[in-house]
PDB file of C-alpha atoms in Angstrom:
ATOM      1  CA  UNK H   1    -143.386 -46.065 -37.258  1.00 37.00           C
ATOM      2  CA  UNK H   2    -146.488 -44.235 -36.071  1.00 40.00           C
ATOM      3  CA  UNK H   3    -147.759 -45.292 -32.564  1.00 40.00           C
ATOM      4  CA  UNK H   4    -151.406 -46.312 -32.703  1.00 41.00           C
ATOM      5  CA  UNK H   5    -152.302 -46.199 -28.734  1.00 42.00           C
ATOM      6  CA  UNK H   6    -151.145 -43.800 -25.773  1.00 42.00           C
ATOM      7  CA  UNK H   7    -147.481 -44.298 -25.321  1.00 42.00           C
ATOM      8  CA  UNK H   8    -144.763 -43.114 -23.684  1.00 40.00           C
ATOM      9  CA  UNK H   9    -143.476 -41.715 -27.115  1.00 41.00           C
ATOM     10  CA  UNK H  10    -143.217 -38.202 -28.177  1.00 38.00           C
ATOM     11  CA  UNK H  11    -143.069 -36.601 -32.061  1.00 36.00           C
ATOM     12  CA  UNK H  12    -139.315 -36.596 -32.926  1.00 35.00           C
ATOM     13  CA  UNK H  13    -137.626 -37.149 -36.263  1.00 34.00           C
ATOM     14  CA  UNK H  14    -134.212 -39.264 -36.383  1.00 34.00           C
ATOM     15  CA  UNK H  15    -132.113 -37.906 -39.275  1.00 35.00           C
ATOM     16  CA  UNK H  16    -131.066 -40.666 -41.463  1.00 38.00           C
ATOM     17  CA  UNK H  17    -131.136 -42.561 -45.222  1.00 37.00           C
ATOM     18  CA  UNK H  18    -131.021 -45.696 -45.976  1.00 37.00           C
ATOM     19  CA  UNK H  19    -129.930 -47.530 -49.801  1.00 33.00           C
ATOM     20  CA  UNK H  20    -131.888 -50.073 -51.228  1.00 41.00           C
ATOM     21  CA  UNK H  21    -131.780 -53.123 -53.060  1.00 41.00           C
ATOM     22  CA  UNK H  22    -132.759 -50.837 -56.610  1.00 37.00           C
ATOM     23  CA  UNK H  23    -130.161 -48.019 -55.752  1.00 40.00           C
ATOM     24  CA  UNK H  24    -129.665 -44.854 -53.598  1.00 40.00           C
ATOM     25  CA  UNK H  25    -132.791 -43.895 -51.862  1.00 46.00           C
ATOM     26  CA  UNK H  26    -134.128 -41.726 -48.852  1.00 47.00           C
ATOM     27  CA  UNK H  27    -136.053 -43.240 -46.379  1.00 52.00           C
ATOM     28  CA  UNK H  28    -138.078 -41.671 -44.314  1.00 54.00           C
ATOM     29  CA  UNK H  29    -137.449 -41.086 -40.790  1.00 51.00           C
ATOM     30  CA  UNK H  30    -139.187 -42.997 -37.736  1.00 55.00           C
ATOM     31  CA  UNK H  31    -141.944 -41.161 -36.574  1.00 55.00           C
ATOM     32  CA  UNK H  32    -143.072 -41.179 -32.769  1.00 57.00           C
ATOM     33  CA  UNK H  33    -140.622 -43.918 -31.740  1.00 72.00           C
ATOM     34  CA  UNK H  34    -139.317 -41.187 -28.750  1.00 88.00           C
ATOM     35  CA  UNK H  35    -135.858 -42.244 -29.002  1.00 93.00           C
ATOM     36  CA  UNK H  36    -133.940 -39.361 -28.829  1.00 94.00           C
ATOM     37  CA  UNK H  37    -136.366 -38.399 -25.538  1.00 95.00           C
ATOM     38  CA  UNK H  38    -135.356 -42.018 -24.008  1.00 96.00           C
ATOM     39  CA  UNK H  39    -131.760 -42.185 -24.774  1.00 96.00           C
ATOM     40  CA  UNK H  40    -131.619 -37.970 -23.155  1.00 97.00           C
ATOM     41  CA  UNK H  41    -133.723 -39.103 -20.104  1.00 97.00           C
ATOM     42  CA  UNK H  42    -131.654 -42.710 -19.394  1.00 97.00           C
ATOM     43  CA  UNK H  43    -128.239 -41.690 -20.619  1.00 97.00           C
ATOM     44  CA  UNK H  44    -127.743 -37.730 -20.364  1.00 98.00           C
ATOM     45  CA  UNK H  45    -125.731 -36.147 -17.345  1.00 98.00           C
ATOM     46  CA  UNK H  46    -127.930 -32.977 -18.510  1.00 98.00           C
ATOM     47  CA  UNK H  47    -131.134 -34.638 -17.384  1.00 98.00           C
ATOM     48  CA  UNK H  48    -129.592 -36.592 -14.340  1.00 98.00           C
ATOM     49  CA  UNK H  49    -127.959 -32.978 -13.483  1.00 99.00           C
ATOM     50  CA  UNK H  50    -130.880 -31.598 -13.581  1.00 99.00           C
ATOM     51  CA  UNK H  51    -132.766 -33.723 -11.115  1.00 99.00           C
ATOM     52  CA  UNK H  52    -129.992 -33.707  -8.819  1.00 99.00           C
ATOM     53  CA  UNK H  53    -130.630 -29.917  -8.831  1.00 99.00           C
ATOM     54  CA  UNK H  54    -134.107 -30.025  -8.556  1.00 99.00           C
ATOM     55  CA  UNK H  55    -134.403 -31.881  -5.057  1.00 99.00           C
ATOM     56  CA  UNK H  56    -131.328 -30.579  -3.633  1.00 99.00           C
ATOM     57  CA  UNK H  57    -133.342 -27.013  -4.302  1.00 99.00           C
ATOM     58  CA  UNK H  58    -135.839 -28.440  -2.340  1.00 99.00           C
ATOM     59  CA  UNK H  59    -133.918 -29.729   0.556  1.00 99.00           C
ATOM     60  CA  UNK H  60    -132.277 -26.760   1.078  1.00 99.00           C
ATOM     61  CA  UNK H  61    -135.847 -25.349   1.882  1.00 99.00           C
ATOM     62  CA  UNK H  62    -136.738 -28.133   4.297  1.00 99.00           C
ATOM     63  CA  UNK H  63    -135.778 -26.306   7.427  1.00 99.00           C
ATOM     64  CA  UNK H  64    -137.496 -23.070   6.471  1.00 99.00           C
ATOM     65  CA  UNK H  65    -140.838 -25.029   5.396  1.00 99.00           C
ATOM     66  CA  UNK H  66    -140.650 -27.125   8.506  1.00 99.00           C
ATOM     67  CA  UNK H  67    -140.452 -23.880  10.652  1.00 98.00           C
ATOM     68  CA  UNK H  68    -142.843 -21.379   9.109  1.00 98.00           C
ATOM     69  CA  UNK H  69    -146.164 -23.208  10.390  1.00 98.00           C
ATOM     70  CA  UNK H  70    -148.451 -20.730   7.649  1.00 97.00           C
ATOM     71  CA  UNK H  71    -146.043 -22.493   4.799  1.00 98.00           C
ATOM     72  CA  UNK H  72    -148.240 -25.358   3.158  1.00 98.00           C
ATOM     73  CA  UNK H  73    -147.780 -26.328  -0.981  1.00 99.00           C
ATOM     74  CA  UNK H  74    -151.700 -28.060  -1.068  1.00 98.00           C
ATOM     75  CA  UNK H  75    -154.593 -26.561  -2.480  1.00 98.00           C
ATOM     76  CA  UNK H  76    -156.076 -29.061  -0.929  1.00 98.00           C
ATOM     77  CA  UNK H  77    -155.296 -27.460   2.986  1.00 97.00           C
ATOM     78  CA  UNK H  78    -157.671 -25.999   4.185  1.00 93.00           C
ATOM     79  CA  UNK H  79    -158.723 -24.725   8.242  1.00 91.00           C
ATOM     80  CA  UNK H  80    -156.472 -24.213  10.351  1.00 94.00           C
ATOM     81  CA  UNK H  81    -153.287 -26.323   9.580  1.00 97.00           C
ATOM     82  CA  UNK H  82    -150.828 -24.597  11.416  1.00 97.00           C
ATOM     83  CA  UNK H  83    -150.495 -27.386  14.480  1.00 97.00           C
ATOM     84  CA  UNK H  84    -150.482 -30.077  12.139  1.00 98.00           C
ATOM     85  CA  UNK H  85    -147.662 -32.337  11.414  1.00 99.00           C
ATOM     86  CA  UNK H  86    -145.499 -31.620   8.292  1.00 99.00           C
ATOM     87  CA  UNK H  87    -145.888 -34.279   5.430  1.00 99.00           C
ATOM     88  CA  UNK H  88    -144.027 -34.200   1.289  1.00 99.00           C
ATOM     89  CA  UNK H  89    -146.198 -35.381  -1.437  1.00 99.00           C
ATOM     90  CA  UNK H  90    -144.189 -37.193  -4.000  1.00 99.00           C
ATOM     91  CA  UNK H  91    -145.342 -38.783  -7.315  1.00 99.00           C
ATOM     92  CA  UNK H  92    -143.687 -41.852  -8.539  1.00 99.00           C
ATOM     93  CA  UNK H  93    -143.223 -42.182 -11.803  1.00 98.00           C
ATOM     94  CA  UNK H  94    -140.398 -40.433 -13.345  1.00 98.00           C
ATOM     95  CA  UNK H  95    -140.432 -38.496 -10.313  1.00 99.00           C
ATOM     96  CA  UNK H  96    -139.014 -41.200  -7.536  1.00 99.00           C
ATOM     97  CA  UNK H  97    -138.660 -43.985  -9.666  1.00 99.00           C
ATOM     98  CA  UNK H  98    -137.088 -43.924 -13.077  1.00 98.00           C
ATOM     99  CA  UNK H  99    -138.813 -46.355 -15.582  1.00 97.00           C
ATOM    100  CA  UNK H 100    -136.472 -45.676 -18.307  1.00 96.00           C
ATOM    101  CA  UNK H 101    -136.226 -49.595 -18.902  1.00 97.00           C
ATOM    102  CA  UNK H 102    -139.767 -49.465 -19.769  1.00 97.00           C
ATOM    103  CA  UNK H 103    -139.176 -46.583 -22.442  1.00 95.00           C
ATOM    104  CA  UNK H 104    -136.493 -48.037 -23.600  1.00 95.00           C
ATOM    105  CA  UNK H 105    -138.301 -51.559 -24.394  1.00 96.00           C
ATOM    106  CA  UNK H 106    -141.177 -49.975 -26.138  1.00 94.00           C
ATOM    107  CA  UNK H 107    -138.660 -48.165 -28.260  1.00 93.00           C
ATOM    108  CA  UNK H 108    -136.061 -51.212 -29.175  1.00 93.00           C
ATOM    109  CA  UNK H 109    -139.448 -53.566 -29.414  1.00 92.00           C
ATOM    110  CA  UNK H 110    -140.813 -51.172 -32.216  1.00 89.00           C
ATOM    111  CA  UNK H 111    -143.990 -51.340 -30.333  1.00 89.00           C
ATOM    112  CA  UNK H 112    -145.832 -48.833 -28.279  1.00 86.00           C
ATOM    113  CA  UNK H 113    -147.464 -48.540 -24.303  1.00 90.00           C
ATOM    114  CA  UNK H 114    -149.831 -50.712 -23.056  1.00 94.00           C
ATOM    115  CA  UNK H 115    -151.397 -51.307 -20.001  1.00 95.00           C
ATOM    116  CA  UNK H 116    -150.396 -55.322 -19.715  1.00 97.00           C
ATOM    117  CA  UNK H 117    -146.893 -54.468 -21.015  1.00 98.00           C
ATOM    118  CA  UNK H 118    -146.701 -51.925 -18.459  1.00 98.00           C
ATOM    119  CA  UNK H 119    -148.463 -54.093 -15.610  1.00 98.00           C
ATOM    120  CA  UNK H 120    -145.846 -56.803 -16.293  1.00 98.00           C
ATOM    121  CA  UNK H 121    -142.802 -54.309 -15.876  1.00 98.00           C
ATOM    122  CA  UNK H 122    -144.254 -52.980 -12.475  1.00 99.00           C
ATOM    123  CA  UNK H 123    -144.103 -56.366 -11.542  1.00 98.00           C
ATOM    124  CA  UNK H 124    -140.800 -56.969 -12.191  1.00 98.00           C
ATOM    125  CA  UNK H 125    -139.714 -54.000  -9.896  1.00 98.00           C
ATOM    126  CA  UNK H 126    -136.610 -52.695 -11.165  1.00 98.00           C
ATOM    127  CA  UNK H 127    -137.362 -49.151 -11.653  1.00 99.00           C
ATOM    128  CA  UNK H 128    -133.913 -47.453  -9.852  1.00 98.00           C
ATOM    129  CA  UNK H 129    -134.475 -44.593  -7.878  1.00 99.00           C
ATOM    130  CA  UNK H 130    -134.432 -40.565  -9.579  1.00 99.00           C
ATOM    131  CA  UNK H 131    -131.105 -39.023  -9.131  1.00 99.00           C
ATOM    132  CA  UNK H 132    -131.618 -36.863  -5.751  1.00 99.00           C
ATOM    133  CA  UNK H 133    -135.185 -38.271  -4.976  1.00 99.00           C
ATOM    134  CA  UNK H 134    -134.122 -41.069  -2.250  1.00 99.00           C
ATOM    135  CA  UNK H 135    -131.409 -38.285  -0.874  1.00 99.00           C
ATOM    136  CA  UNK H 136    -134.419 -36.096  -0.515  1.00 99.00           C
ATOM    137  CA  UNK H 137    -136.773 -37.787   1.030  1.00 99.00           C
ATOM    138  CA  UNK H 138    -134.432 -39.212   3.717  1.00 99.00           C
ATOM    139  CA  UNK H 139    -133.451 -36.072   4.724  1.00 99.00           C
ATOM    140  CA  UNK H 140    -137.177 -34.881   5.033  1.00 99.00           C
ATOM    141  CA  UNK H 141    -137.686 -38.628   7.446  1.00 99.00           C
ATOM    142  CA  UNK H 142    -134.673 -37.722   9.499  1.00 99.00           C
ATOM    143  CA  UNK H 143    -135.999 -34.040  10.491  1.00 99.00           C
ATOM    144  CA  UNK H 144    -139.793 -35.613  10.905  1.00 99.00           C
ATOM    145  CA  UNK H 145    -141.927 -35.163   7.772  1.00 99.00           C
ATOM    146  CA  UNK H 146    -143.900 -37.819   6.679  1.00 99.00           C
ATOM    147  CA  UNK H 147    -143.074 -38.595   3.200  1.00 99.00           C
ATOM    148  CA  UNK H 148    -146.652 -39.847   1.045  1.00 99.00           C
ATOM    149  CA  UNK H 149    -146.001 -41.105  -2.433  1.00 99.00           C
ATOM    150  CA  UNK H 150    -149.613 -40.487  -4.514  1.00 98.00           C
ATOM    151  CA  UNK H 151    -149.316 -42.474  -8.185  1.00 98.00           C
ATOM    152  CA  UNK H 152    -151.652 -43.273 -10.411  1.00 97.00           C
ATOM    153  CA  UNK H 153    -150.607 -46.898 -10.612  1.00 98.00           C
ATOM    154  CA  UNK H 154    -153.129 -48.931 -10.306  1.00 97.00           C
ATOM    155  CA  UNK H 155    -153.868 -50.732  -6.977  1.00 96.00           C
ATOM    156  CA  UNK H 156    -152.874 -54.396  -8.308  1.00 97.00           C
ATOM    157  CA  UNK H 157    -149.912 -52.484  -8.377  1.00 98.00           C
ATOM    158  CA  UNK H 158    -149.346 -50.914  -5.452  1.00 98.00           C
ATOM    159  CA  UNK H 159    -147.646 -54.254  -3.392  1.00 98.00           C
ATOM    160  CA  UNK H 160    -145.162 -54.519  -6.618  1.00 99.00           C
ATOM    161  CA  UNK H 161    -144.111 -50.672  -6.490  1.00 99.00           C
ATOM    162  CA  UNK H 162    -143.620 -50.986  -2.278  1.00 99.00           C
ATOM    163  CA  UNK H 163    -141.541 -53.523  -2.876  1.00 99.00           C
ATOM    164  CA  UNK H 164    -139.785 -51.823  -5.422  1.00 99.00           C
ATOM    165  CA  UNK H 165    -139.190 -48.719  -3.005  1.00 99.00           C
ATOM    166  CA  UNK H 166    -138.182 -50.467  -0.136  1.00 99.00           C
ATOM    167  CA  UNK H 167    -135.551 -52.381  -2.377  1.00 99.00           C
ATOM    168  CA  UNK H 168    -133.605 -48.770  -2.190  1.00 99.00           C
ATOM    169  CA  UNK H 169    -134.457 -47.329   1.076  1.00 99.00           C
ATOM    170  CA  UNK H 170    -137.735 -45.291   0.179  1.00 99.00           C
ATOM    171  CA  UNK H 171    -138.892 -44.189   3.830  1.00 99.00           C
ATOM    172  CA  UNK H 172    -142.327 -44.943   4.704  1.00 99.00           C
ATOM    173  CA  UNK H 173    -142.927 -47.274   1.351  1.00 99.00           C
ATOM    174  CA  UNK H 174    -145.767 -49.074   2.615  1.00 99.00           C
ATOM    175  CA  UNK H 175    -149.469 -49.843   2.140  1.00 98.00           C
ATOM    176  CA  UNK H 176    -149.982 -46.431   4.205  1.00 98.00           C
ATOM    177  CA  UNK H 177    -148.140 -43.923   2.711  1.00 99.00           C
ATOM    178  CA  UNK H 178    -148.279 -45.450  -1.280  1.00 99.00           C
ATOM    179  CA  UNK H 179    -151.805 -44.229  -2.520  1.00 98.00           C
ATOM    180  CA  UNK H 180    -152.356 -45.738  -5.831  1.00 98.00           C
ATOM    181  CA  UNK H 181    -155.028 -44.976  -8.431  1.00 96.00           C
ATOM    182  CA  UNK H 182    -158.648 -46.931  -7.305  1.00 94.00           C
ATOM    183  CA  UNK H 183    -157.350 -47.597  -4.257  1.00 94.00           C
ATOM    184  CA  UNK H 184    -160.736 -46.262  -3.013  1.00 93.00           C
ATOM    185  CA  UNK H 185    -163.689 -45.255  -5.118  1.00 92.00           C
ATOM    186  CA  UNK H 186    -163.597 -41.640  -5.132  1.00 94.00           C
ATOM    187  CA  UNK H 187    -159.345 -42.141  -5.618  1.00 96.00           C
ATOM    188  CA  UNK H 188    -159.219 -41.696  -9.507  1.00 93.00           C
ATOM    189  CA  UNK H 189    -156.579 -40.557 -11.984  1.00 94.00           C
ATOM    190  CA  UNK H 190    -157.054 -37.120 -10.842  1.00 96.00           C
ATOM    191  CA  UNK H 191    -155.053 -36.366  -7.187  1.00 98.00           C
ATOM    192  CA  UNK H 192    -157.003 -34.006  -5.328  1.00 97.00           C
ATOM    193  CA  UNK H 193    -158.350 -36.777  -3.579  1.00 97.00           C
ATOM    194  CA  UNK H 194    -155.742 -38.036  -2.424  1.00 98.00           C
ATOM    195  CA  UNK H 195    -153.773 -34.724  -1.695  1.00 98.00           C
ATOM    196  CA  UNK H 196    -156.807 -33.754   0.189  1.00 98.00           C
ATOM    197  CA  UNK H 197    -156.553 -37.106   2.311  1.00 98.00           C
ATOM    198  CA  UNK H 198    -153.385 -36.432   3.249  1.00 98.00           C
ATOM    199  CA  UNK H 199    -153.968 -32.335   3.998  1.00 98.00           C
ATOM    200  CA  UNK H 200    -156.936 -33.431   6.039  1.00 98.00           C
ATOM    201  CA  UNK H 201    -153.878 -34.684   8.892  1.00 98.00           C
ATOM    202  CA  UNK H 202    -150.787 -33.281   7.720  1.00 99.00           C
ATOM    203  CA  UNK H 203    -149.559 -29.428   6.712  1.00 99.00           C
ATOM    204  CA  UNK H 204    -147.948 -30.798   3.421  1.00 99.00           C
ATOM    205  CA  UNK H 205    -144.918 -28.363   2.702  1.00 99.00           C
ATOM    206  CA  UNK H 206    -143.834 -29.415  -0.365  1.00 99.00           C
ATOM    207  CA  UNK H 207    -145.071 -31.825  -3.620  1.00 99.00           C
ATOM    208  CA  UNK H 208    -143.003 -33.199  -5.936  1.00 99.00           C
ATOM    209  CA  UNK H 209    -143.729 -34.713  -9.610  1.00 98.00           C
ATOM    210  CA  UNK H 210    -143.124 -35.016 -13.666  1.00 98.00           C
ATOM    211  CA  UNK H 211    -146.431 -33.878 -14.478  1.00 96.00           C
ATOM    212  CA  UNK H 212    -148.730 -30.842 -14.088  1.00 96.00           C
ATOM    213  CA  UNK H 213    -151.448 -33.036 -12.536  1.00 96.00           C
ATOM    214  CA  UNK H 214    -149.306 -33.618  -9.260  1.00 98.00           C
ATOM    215  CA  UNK H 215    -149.861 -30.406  -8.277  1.00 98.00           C
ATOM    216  CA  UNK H 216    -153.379 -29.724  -9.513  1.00 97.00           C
ATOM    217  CA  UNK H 217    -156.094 -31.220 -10.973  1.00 96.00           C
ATOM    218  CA  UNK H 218    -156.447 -27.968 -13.577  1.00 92.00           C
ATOM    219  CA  UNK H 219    -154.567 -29.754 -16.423  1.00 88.00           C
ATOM    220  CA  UNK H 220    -157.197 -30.680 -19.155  1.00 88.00           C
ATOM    221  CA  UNK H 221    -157.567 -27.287 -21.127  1.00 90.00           C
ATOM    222  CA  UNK H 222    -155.880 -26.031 -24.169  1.00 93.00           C
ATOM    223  CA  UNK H 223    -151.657 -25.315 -24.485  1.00 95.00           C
ATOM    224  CA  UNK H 224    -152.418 -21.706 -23.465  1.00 95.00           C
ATOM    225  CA  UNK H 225    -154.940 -22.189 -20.742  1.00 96.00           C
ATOM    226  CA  UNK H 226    -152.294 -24.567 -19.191  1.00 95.00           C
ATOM    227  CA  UNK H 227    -149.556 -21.293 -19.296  1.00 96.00           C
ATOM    228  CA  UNK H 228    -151.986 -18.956 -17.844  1.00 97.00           C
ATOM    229  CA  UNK H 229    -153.157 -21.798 -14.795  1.00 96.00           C
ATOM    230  CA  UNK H 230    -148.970 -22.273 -14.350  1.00 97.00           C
ATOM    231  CA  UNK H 231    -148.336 -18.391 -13.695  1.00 98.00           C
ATOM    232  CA  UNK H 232    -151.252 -18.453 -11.564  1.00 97.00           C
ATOM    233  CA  UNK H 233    -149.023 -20.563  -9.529  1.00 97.00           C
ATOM    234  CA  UNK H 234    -145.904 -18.627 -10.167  1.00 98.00           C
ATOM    235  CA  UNK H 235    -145.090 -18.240  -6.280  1.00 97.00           C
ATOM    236  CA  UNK H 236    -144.701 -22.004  -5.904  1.00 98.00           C
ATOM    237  CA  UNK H 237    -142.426 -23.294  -8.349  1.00 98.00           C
ATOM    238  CA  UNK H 238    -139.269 -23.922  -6.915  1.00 98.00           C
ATOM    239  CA  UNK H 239    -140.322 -23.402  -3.158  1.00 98.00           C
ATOM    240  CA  UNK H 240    -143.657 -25.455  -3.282  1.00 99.00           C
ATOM    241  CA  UNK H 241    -143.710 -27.060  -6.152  1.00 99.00           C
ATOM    242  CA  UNK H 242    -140.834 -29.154  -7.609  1.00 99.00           C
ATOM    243  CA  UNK H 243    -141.223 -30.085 -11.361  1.00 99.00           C
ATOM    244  CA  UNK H 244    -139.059 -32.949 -12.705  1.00 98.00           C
ATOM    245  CA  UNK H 245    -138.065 -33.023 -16.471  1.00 97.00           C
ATOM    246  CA  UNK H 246    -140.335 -35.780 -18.833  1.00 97.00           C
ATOM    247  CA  UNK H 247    -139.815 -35.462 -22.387  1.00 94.00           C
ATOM    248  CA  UNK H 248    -141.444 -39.111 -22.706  1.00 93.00           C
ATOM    249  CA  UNK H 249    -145.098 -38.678 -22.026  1.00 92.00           C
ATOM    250  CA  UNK H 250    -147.277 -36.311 -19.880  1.00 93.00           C
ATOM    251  CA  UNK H 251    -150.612 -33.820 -20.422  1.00 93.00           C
ATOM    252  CA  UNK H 252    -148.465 -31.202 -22.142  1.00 93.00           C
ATOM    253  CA  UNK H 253    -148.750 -34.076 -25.348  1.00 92.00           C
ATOM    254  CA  UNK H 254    -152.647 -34.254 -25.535  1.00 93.00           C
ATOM    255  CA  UNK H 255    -152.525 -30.759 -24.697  1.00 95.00           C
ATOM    256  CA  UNK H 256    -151.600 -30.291 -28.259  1.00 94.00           C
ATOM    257  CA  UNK H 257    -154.768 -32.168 -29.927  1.00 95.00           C
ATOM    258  CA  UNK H 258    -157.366 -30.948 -27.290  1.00 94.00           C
ATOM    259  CA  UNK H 259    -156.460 -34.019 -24.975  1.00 92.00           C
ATOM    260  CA  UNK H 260    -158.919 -36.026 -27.677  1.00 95.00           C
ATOM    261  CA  UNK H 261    -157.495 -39.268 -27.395  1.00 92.00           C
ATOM    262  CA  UNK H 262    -160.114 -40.588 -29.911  1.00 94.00           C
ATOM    263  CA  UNK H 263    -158.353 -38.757 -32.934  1.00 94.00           C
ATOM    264  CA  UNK H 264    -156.777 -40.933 -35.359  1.00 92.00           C
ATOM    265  CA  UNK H 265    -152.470 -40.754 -34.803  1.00 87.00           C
ATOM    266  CA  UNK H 266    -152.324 -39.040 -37.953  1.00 89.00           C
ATOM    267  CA  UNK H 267    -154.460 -36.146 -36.529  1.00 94.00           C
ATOM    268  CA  UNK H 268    -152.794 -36.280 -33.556  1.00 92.00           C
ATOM    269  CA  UNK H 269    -149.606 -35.646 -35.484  1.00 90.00           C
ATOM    270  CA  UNK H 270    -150.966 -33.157 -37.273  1.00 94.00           C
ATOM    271  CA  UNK H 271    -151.973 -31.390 -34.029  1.00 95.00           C
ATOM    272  CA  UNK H 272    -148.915 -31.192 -32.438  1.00 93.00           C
ATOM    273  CA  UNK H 273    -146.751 -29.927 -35.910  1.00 93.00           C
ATOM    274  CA  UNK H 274    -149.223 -27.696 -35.812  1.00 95.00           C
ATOM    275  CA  UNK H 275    -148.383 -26.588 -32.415  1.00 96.00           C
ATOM    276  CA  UNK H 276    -144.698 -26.017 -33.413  1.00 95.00           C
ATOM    277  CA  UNK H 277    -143.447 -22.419 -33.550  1.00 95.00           C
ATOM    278  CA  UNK H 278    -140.725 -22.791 -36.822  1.00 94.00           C
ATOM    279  CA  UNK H 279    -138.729 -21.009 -38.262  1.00 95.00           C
ATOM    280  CA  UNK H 280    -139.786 -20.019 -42.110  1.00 93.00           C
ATOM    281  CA  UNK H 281    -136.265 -21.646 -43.079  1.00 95.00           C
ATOM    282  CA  UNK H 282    -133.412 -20.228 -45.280  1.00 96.00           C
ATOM    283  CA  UNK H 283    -134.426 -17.158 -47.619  1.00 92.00           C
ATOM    284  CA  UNK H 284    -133.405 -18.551 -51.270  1.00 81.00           C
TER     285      UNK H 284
END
């Protein structure tokens, strides 16, 4: 199966044959269906582990980021930000909420994303909370930081995913502190915006997300141009800057065919074998 729209898939190959009516014969592997990347991400104690590890990193670091009034994890802050109150900057997708279900459905359906598919799953609000993410961000409430959640849902979405938050506990899921995609003009799928909306009040100590765009808006260039803008942040990973695991979707997939979107699937393909470092195979 080749997916003809933006999905949530990625390029993976499921070993397998298959006989026929006529006899023994091969058939070729699904293409794009992301399966082994949904079954890791909703099944695997390797990703859950790893998630668990990722926020429990970071709230080991609240006290120290609370304290040191100079520490701050947004471009965005600018002036003098020292007085201000401290504030975390979560994404939501895959990052607080896990929308595995979703992933899952598009791969058992044999079908791929869409917006109205998606819409109607929002709606529905059963994403369950990212192993460590609720523990996290309670712990930041309870010693005063102001917990925003910045997604690029869309805002018909945004009274769906509050409710979806509150369900498990989310502090401060509400109309004030969820800043969806258009929820004012100059809010668009990029989140400087928004980060800078919430610098302008807050010293925001530390952002959390599953995709390179939730910490800056320098995400559209080429696979190497993204490694050399992600050492130019080296400092921040890991004290600033908390990156959750997506195998399912993200920029680092149109990275691979110069984030063209307008290329066939087939090229698209293409690109991203061709972004594969092999191995030659077995010497004969």
């Amino acid at each position: 199966m080749k997916l003809t729209t933006k999905s949530f898939g990625v390029a993976v190959l499921l070993a397998g044959s298959a006989f026929g009516a006529f006899g023994a014969q091969a058939q070729e592997p699904a293409q794009n269906d992301g399966l082994n990347a949904s079954l890791w991400y909703q099944t695997s104690v390797e990703y859950k582990t790893t998630a668990l590890s990722v926020y429990a990193g970071a709230q080991r670091l609240l006290d120290a980021a609370i304290g040191d009034h100079d520490w701050t994890a947004a471009l965005e802050q600018d002036g003098n930000y020292s007085a201000k109150p401290p504030a975390i900057i979560l994404d939501v997708d895959e990052t607080v909420l896990d929308n595995s279900a979703y992933q899952s459905w598009v791969v058992t359906a044999n079908t791929s994303y869409s917006s109205k598919t998606w819409a109607a799953f929002v709606e529905d609000a059963i994403s369950t909370p990212t192993p460590g993410a609720l523990e996290l961000t309670k712990a930041a409430a309870d010693k005063g930081v102001e917990v925003f959640y910045v997604t690029n849902r869309k805002a018909a979405e945004e009274a769906a995913t509050i409710k979806n938050l509150q369900e498990y506990g989310f502090p401060y899921a509400d109309a004030d502190h969820v800043m969806v995609r258009g929820e004012k003009e100059e809010w668009g799928s990029a989140k400087a915006t928004r980060r800078a909306a919430v610098a302008a009040d807050f010293r925001v100590i530390m952002m959390f997300g599953d995709n390179f765009g939730d910490f800056t808006d320098d995400i559209d260039g080429s696979i190497d141009e993204r490694l050399e803008v992600m050492d130019k942040y080296a400092t921040y990973w890991g004290e600033r800057w908390f990156m959750l695991p997506n195998p399912t979707y993200g920029s680092w997939e149109s990275a691979a065919f110069g984030n063209d979107w307008k290329k066939s699937p087939e090229a698209r393909r293409q690109d991203k074998l061709d972004a594969l470092n092999s191995w030659s195979g077995p010497k004969e």
